[in-house]
XYZ file of C-alpha atoms in Angstrom:
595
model
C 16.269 -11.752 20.099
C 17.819 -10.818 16.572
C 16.301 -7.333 15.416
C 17.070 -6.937 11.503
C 18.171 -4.421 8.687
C 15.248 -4.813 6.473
C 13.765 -3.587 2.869
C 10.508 -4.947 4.233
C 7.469 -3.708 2.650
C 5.554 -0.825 5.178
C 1.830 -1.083 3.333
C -1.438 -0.419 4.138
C -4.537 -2.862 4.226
C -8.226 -2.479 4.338
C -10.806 -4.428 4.011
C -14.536 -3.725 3.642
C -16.823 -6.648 4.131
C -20.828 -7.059 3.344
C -23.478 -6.035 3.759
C -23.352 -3.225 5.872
C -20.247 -1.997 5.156
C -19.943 -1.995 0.704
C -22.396 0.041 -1.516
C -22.909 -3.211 -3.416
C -22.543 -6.342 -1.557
C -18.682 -7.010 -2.702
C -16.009 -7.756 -0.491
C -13.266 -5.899 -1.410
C -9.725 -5.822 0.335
C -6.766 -3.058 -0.204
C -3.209 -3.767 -0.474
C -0.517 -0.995 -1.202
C 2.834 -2.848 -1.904
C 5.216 -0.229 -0.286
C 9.098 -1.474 -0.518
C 11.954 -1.511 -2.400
C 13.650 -4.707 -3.262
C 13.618 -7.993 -4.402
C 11.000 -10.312 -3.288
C 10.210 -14.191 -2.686
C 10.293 -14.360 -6.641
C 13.717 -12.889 -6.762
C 12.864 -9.895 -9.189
C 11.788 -6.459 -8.426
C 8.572 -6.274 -6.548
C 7.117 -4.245 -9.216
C 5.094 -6.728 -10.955
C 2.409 -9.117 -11.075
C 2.120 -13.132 -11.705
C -0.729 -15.361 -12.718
C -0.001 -19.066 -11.613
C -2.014 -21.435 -13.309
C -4.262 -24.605 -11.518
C -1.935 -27.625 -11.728
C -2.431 -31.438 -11.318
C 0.402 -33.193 -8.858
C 1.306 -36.564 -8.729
C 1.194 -38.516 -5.291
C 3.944 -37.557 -3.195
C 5.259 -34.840 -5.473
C 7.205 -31.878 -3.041
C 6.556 -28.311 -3.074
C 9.367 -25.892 -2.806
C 9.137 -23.089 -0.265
C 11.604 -20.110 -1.555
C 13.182 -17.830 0.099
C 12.149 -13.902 0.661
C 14.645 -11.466 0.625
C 12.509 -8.791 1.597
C 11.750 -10.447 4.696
C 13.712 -8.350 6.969
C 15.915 -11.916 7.136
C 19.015 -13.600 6.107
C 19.032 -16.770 4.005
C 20.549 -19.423 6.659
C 20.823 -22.374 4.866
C 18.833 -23.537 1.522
C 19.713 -24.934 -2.027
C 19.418 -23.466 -5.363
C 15.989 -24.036 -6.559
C 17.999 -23.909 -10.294
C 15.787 -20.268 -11.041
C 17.998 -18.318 -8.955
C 15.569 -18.488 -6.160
C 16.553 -20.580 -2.772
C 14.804 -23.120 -1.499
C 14.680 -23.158 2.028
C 12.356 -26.444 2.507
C 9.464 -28.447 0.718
C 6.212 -29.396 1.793
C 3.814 -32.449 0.777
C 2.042 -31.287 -2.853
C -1.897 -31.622 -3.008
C -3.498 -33.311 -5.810
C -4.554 -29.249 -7.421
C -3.944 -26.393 -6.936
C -5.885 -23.689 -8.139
C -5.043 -20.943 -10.399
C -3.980 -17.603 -8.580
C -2.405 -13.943 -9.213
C 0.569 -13.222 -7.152
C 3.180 -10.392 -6.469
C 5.520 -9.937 -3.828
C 2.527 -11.296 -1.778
C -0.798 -13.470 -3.218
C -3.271 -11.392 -4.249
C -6.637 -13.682 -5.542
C -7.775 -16.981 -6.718
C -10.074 -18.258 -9.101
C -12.591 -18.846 -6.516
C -12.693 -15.262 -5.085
C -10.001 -16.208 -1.964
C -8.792 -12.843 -1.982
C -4.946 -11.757 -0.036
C -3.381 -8.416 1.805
C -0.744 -7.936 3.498
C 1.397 -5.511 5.875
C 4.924 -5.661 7.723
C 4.630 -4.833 11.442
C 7.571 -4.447 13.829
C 7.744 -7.754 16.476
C 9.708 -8.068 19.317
C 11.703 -11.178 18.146
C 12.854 -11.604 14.162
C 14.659 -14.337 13.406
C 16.688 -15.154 10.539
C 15.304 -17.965 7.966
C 16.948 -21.815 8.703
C 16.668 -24.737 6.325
C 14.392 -27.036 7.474
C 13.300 -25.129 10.464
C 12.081 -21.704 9.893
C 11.080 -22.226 6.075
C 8.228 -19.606 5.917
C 7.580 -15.745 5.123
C 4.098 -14.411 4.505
C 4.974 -14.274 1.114
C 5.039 -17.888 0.526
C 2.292 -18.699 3.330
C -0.305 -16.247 1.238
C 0.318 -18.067 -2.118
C 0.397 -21.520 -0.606
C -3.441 -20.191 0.862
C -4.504 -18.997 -2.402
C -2.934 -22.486 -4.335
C -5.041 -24.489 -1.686
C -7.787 -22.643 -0.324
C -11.495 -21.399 -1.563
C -12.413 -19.622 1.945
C -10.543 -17.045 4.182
C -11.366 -19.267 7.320
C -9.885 -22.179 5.575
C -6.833 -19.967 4.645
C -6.299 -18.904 8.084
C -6.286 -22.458 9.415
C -4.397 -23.378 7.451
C -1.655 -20.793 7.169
C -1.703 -21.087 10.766
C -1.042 -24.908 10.626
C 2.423 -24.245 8.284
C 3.543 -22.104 10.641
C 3.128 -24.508 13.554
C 4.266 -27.232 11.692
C 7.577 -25.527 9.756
C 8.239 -22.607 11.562
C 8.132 -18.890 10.573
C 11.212 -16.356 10.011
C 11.568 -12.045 9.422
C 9.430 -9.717 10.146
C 6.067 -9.335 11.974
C 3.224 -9.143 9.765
C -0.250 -9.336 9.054
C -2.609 -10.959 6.577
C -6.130 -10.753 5.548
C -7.769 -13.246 4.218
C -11.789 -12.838 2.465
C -13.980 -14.388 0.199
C -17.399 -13.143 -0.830
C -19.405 -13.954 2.419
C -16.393 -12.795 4.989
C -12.814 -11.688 6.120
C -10.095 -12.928 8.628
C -7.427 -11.354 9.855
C -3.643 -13.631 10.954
C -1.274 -11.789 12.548
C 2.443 -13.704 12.740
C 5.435 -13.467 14.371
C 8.664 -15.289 15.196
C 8.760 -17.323 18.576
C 10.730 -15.738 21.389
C 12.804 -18.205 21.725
C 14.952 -18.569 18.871
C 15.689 -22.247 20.414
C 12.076 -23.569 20.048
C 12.376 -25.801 16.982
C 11.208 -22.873 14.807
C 7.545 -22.960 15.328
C 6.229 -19.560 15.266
C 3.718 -17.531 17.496
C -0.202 -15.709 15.568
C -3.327 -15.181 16.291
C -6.538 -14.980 13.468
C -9.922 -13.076 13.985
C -12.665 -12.573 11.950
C -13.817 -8.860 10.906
C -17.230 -8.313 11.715
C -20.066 -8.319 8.904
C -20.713 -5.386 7.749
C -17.429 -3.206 8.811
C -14.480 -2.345 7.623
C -10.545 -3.017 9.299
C -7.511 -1.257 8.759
C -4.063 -2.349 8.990
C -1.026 0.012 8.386
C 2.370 -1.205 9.911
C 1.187 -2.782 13.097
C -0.634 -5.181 14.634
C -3.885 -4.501 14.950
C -5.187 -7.524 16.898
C -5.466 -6.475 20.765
C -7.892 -8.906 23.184
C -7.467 -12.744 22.769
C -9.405 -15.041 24.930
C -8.701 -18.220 25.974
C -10.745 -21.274 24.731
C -10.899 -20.332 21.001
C -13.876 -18.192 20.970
C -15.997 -18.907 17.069
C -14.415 -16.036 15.811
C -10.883 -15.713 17.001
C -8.141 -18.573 16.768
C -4.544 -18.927 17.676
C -1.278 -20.876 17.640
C -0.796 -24.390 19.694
C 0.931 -23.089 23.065
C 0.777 -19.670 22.830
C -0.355 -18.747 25.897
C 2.426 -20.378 27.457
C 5.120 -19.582 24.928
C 4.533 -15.969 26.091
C 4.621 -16.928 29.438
C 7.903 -18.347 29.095
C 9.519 -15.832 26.951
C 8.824 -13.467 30.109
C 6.250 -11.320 27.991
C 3.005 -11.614 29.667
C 1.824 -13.924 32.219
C -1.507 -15.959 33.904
C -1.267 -13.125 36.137
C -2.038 -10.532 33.780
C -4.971 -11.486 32.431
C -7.081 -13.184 30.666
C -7.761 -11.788 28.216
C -4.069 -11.402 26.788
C -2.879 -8.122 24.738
C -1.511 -9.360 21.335
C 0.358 -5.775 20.509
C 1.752 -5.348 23.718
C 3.272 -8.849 23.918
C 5.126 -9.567 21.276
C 5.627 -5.881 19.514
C 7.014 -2.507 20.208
C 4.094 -0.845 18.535
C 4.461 1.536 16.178
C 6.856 0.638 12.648
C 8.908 3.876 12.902
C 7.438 6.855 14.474
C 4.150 8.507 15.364
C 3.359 9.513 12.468
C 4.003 6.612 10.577
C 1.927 3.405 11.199
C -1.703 4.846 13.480
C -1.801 7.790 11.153
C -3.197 5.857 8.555
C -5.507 3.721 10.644
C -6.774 7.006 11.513
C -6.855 8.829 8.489
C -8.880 6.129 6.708
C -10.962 5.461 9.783
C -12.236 9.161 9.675
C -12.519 9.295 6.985
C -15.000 7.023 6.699
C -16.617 7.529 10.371
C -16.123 11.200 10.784
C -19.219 12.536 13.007
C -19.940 9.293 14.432
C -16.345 8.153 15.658
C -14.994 11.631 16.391
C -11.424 10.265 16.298
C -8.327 12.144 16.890
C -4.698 12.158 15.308
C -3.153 12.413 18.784
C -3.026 9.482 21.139
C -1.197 8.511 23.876
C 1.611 5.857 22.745
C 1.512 2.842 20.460
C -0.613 0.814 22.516
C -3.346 2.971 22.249
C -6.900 1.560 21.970
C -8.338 4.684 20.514
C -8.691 3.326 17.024
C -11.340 0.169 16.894
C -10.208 -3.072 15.490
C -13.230 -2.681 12.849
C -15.540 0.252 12.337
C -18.990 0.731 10.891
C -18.361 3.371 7.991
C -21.446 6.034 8.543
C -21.900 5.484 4.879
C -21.745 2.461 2.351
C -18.847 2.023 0.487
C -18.645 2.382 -3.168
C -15.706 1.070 -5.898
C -14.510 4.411 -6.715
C -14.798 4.711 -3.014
C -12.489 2.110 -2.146
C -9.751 3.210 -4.526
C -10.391 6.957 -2.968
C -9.137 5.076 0.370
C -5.282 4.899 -1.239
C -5.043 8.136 -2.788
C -4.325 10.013 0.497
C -1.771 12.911 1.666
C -4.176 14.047 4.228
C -4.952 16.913 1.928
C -7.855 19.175 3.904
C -5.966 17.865 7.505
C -3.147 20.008 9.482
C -0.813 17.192 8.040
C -1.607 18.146 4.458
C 1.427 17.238 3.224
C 0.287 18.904 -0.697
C 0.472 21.904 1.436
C 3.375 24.043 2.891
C 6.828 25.177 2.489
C 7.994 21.691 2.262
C 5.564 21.027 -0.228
C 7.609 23.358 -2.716
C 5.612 25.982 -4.332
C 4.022 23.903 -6.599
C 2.312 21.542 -3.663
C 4.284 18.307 -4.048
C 3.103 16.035 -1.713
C 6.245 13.424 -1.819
C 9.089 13.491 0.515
C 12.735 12.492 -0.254
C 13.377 9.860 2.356
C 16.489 10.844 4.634
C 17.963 9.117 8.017
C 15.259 10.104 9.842
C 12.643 8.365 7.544
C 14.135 5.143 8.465
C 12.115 2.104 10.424
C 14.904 -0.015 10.847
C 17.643 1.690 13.502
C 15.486 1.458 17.271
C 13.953 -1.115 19.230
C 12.300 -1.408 22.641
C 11.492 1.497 24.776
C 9.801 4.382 23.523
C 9.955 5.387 20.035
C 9.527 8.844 20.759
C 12.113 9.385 22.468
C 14.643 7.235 20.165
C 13.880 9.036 16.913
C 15.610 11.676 15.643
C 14.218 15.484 15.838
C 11.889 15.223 13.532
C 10.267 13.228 10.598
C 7.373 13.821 7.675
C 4.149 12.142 8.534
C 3.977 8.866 6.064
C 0.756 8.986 3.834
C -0.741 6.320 2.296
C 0.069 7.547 -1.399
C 3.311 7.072 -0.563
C 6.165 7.601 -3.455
C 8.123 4.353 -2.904
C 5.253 2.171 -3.282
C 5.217 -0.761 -5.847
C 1.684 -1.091 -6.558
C -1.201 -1.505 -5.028
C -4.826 -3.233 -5.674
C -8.558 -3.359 -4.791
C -9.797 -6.906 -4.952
C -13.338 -7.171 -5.266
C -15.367 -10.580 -4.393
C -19.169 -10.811 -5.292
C -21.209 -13.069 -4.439
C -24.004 -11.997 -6.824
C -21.850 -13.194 -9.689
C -21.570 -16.873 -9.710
C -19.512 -18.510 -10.759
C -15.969 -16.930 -8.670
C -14.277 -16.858 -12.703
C -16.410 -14.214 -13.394
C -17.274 -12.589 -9.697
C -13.463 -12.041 -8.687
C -11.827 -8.608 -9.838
C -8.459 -7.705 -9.122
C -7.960 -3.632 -9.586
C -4.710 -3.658 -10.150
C -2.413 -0.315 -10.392
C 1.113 -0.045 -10.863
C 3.543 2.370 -9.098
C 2.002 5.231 -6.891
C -1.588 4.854 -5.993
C -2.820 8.481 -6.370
C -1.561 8.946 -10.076
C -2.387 5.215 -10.689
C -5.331 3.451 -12.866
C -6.955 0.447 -11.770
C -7.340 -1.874 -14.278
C -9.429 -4.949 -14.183
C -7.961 -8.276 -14.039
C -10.718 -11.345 -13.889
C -10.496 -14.108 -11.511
C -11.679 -16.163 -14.675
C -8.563 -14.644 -16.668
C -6.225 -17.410 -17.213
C -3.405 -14.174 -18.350
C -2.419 -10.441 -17.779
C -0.970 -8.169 -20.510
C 2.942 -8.095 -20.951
C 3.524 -4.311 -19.361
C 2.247 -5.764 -16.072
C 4.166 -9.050 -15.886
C 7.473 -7.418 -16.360
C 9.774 -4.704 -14.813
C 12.755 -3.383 -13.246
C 13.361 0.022 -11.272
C 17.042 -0.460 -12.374
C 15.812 -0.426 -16.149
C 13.511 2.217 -17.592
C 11.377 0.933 -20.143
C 8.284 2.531 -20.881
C 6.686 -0.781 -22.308
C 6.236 -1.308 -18.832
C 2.885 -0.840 -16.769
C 5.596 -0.033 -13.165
C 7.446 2.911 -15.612
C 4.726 4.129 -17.631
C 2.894 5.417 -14.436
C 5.864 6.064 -12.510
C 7.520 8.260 -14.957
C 4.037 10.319 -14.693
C 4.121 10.716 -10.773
C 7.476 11.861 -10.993
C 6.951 14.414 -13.802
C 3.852 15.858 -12.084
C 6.331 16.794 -8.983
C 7.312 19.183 -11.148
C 4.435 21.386 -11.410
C 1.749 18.944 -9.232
C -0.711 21.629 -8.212
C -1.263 22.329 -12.234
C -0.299 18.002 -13.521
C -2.523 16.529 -10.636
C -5.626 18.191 -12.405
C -4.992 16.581 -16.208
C -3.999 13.380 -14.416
C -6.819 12.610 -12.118
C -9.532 14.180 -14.785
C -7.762 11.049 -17.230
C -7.637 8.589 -14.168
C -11.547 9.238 -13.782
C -12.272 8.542 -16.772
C -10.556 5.449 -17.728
C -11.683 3.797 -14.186
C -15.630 4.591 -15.032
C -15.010 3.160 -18.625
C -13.329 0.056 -17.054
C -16.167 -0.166 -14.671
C -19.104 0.331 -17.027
C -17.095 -2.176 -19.520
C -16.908 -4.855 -16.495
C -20.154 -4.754 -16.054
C -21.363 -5.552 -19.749
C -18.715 -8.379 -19.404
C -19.710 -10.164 -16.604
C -23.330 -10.018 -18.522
C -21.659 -11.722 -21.397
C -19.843 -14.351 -19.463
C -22.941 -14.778 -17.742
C -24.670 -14.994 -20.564
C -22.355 -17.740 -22.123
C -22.443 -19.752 -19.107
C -25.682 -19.562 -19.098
C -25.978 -21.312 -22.154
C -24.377 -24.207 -21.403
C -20.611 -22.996 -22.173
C -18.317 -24.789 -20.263
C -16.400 -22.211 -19.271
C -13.894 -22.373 -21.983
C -15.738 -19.488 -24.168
C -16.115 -17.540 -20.903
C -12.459 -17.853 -19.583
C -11.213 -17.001 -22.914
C -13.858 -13.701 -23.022
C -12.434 -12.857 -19.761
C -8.888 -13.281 -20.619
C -8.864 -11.230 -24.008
C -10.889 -8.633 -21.804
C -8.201 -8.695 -18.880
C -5.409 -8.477 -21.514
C -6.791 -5.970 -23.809
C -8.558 -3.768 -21.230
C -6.940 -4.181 -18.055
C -3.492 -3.661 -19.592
C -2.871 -2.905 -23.172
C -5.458 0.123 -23.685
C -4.939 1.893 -20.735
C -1.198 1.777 -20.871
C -1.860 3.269 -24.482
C -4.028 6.118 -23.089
C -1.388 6.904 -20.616
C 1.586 7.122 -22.690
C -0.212 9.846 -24.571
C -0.740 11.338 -21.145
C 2.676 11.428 -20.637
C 3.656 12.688 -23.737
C 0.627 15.388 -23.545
C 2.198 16.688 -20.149
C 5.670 16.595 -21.177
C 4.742 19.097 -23.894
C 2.767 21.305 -21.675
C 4.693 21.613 -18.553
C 8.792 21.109 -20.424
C 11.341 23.831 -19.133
C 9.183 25.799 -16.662
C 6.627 27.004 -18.494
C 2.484 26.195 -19.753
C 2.339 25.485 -23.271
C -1.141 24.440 -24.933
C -0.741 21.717 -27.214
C -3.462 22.670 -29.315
C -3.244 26.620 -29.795
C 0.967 26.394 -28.732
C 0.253 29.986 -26.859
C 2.952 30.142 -24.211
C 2.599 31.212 -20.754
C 5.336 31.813 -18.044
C 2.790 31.514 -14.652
C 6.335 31.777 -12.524
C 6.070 31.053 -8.573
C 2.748 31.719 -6.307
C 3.212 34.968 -4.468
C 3.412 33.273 -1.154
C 6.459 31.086 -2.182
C 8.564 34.478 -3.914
C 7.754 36.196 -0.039
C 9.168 33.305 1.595
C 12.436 33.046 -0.934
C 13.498 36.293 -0.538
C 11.997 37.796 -4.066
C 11.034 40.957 -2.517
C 14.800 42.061 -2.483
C 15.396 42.022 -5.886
C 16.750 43.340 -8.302
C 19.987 44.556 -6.216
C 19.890 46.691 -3.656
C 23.555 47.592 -2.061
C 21.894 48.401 1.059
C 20.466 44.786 1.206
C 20.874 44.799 5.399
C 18.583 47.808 5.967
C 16.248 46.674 3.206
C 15.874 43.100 5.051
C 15.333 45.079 8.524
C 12.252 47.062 7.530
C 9.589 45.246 8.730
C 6.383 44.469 6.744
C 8.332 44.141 3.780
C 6.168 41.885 1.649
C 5.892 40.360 -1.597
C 2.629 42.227 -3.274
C 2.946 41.168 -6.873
C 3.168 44.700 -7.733
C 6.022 47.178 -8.583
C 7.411 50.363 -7.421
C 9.653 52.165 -9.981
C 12.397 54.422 -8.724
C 15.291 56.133 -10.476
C 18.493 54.361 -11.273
C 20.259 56.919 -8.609
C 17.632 56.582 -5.904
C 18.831 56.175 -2.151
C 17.906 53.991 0.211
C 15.640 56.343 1.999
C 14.085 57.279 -1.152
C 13.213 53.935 -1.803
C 11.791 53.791 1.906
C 9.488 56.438 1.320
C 8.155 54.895 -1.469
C 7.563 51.324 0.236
C-alpha cells in the first residue's frame, strides 16, 4: 500500500431528504469545500464553473484530467493543451447536460444535485495512464454531464470505476434529486497489481432523514445479494478477502469502515465531531448522543437520523456555521479564543492529517490538537443545493446557494439550475492574488478582519448576512412565479432561462458582492487601530480588553512595582476593574494593606 502527502479537501456533507426530514419538501444537500490547492481544473479551488449542454459527434472521446488535490501523483498522462493532464478518455454520449462545477460537481439542469468529502483508506494509489484514470472530481462531473437521477449517478459512477480504475484518496459522494439521495463511498483496490479497478459501495438515505458525512466513511453493514437499496463493486467481497482485510468467516454482513479504512481523518476531534455536532443538533432529546465514543469504529452515530424537527432553508445553512458555540468545545470561547472570542485556529504540526497510518490514532498524534469545526477558516466555499419537486420544470426547481470563502461570515446567493451563467466575482480567483472584484476575497478579507475584534464584527456581519439571505429568498420565490408564469404561457424556455440567468447574475452575484464591500469598508472604519468608531456620529471609544483576559495577562501588576515577586505571591490578587491610589513613595506593605 502507498499512503500519500496530500492537500486533499477534509469537508463536510449533509443531506436532508423529503418529506419527513425538510420544512418544505426540497432536497437539499451540503458541501463545504475545505482545502487548499489546485484542483482537477488546475486553478485555485476557490471558484465556481457553469458547463454548458453540448451535442457530440459519434465516437467523439472525452478527456478525463488529472486532480492534483487528490492526495496522488500524476503517473503518466499528456498535456490536454490547457495546462491540465489528461490521464485517459472515455466514449462521449450524444449530450450532455448543462452543469455547475468546482473542485467537485455541484448540480445539473435537471436537479441531479453533488457533495463530496475526503476520507482516509487503507490503500491510495497514485494515478496511471490508462489504468487508474479517475478521482471523484472527474467521476461527479461526468454524473452530473450524464445523469438526471442520483440512482442513475451512482450506477454509473460505480461502472467508471470498475471499468477504468480509481486513484488518491478515499472519499465519499452523495448523489440526490428531488424524490431521493444515494450515498458511494470509493476507494483504491488493495492490490495495487489488480488492473486498476477500484473497490465502493452505494446506499440509499432513507426518506425522510437526514446523513452526515465529515472525513470518513460513513457506510458500515453491506449485505450480500444487492439488497434494493444498497449496491456495490463487481468482486468485492472477494477482493477483500484476498487483500487479507476481512473474510467469509467474519460475517456476513461485511463492515465497510473497518475494512478498507483506519477510521478517523486525523484525530478525535476531527472527523465524528461533526457527525455529532450536526446530528444533535438536530436530534437532541430524542438521540441523546454523546461527543465521547470509544474509537473510530464506533457505531454510536446512525448512518441517517430522523431530525425531531423539519428542516428549514435558513436551517440548512445554520448546519455550516458551527464552532460548537454553547458546547464544552466552544471554540469562540476561552483563552485560546483571544480576548475577543476568535473562533479560528492557526494550523500547526499537530493539525496535520497526513503524517500516521494504521494502528490507533490516539496514540500516534501528537499531545494535543484543536477540535476541527465545521466553519472552518481554510475552507473554499461551500453550498446548499436545493431540489424541488413542486417546481417543474428542474430549470426553475434547482437552486444552488452558493457562498464563497468561510461559511459562517458567508452569503448564500442563488444560482438557478435554469441559469445558463454566474456573475464574474464568482468564476474567478486566486488566494495568491488579492483582488477584491472577487466573490473568494471579498468575503474572505471580512472573516479575517472580524478576527480582530469577532465578539463585536460577528454581530454587524451576521445582522447583514440575515438580511441579504431573506431578501434572496423572498426574491426567489417571486422568480420562480415569473418563470412559472412564462412557461406557463407557452414560452419555450428561452424567456425563462434568460429571466433566470439575469436573476442569477445580478442577484446571486453582482448585488450582494456590492452590499458586502460596503460592509467591509463600514467595519474597517469602525474597528481600524484598536478602537470603536461610529461612522455616523465619529464619537470614539477605546473599550480595551474584557476584565477576564487583563487577569489572565498579568494587568493586575501594573504600572511597576519593584517588588514584582512578592506582589505576584499574594494570593487572590485579581483584576477588579477598579483602582487603588497610593503615594509615589509607598512600600510594599503599604500597598498590601491597601489590597
Amino acid at each position: 500500500m502507498l499512503l500519500l502527502v496530500s492537500n486533499a479537501a477534509a469537508c463536510t456533507v449533509f443531506a436532508i431528504t423529503p418529506p419527513g426530514a425538510s420544512e418544505d419538501g426540497s432536497m437539499y444537500v451540503g458541501h463545504t469545500n475545505d482545502g487548499v490547492g489546485k484542483d482537477w481544473r488546475n486553478i485555485d479551488d476557490i471558484s465556481i464553473l457553469y458547463v454548458p449542454a453540448a451535442d457530440h459527434a459519434p465516437g467523439e472521446k472525452r478527456p478525463v484530467f488529472f486532480d492534483p488535490d487528490s492526495g496522488s501523483d500524476a503517473a503518466g498522462g499528456a498535456s490536454a493543451g490547457d495546462s491540465r493532464l489528461v490521464l485517459g478518455h472515455i466514449d462521449q454520449v450524444p449530450h450532455t447536460y448543462a452543469y455547475y462545477t468546482g473542485s467537485y460537481g455541484m448540480m445539473n439542469e435537471h436537479q441531479l444535485l453533488s457533495a463530496e468529502c475526503t476520507d482516509y483508506a487503507k490503500a491510495e494509489f497514485d494515478a496511471a495512464e490508462g489504468k487508474r484514470i479517475f478521482y471523484s472530481s472527474e467521476l461527479s462531473n461526468v454524473a452530473l454531464e450524464r445523469c438526471t437521477k442520483a440512482r442513475e449517478a451512482v450506477e454509473l459512477v460505480g461502472g467508471l470505476i470498475d471499468t477504468y480504475g480509481y486513484y488518491g484518496t478515499g472519499e465519499t459522494l452523495v448523489f440526490a434529486d428531488p424524490q431521493e439521495a444515494w450515498v458511494i463511498e470509493i476507494c483504491s483496490s488493495l492490490d495495487e497489481a489488480d488492473g486498476g479497478g477500484g473497490l465502493w459501495v452505494a446506499e440509499k438515505i432513507p426518506d425522510g432523514e437526514v446523513f452526515v458525512a465529515a472525513n470518513e466513511f460513513r457506510i458500515r453493514e453491506v449485505v450480500p445479494g444487492n439488497p434494493p437499496d444498497q449496491i456495490y463493486s463487481k468482486d468485492l467481497f472477494t477482493k477483500l478477502d484476498e487483500g487479507g482485510v476481512w473474510s467469509p468467516a467474519d460475517g456476513p454482513p461485511l463492515d465497510w469502515l473497518e475494512a478498507v479504512s483506519y477510521g478517523e481523518y486525523a484525530h478525535p476531534y476531527y472527523s465524528l465531531m461533526r457527525v455529532w455536532r450536526i446530528q444533535d443538533r438536530l436530534a437532541p432529546p430524542s438521540l441523546n448522543l454523546s461527543p465521547y465514543v470509544e474509537n473510530s469504529y464506533t457505531k454510536a452515530y446512525p448512518f441517517t437520523i430522523a431530525p425531531d424537527e423539519k428542516v428549514n432553508l435558513t436551517g440548512a445553512f445554520s448546519l455550516f456555521r458551527d464552532h460548537y458555540e454553547g458546547t464544552e468545545f466552544d471554540l469562540s470561547s476561552g483563552g485560546t479564543a483571544g480576548p475577543f472570542g476568535n473562533p479560528y485556529r492557526y494550523l500547526g504540526p499537530a493539525d496535520a492529517h497526513t503524517n500516521f497510518q494504521n494502528g490507533s490514532y490516539m496514540e500516534v498524534r501528537p499531545g494535543g490538537a484543536n477540535p476541527r469545526p465545521i466553519s472552518e477558516i481554510f475552507c473554499s466555499y461551500s453550498y446548499v443545493a436545493q431540489a424541488r419537486s413542486s417546481l417543474p420544470p428542474d430549470p426553475v426547481g434547482g437552486v444552488l446557494w452558493f457562498g464563497p470563502a468561510v461559511a459562517y461570515e458567508t452569503v448564500y446567493a442563488p444560482i438557478y439550475a435554469g441559469s445558463t451563467n454566474v456573475s464574474a466575482a464568482y468564476a474567478a480567483g486566486d488566494r495568491s492574488t488579492y483582488d477584491s472584484s472577487t466573490a473568494y476575497w471579498t468575503f474572505d478579507f471580512v472573516t479575517n478582519w472580524a478576527m480582530l475584534r469577532y465578539d463585536a464584527m460577528i454581530d454587524e456581519i451576521n445582522e447583514k448576512q440575515g438580511e441579504l439571505e431573506a431578501e434572496s429568498i423572498v426574491l426567489v420565490q417571486e422568480t420562480d412565479r415569473k418563470a412559472a408564469d412564462l412557461i406557463a404561457a407557452g414560452d419555450d424556455e428561452g424567456g425563462a432561462l434568460r429571466l433566470l440567468t439575469d436573476f442569477t447574475v445580478t442577484r446571486g452575484g453582482d448585488e450582494i458582492i456590492e452590499e458586502w464591500h460596503d460592509l467591509s469598508g463600514t467595519l474597517i472604519v469602525t474597528y481600524s487601530n484598536g478602537l470603536i468608531t461610529d461612522p455616523t456620529t465619529e464619537a470614539v471609544e477605546e473599550p480595551g480588553y474584557p476584565a477576564w483576559w487583563l487577569n489572565e495577562t498579568g494587568y493586575q501588576y501594573g504600572p511597576r512595582i519593584y517588588e514584582l515577586d512578592e506582589l505576584r505571591a499574594t494570593g487572590g490578587l485579581n483584576y477588579t476593574e477598579s483602582s487603588v491610589w497610593v503615594p509615589k513613595n509607598a512600600t510594599f506593605a503599604d500597598i498590601r494593606e491597601l489590597i
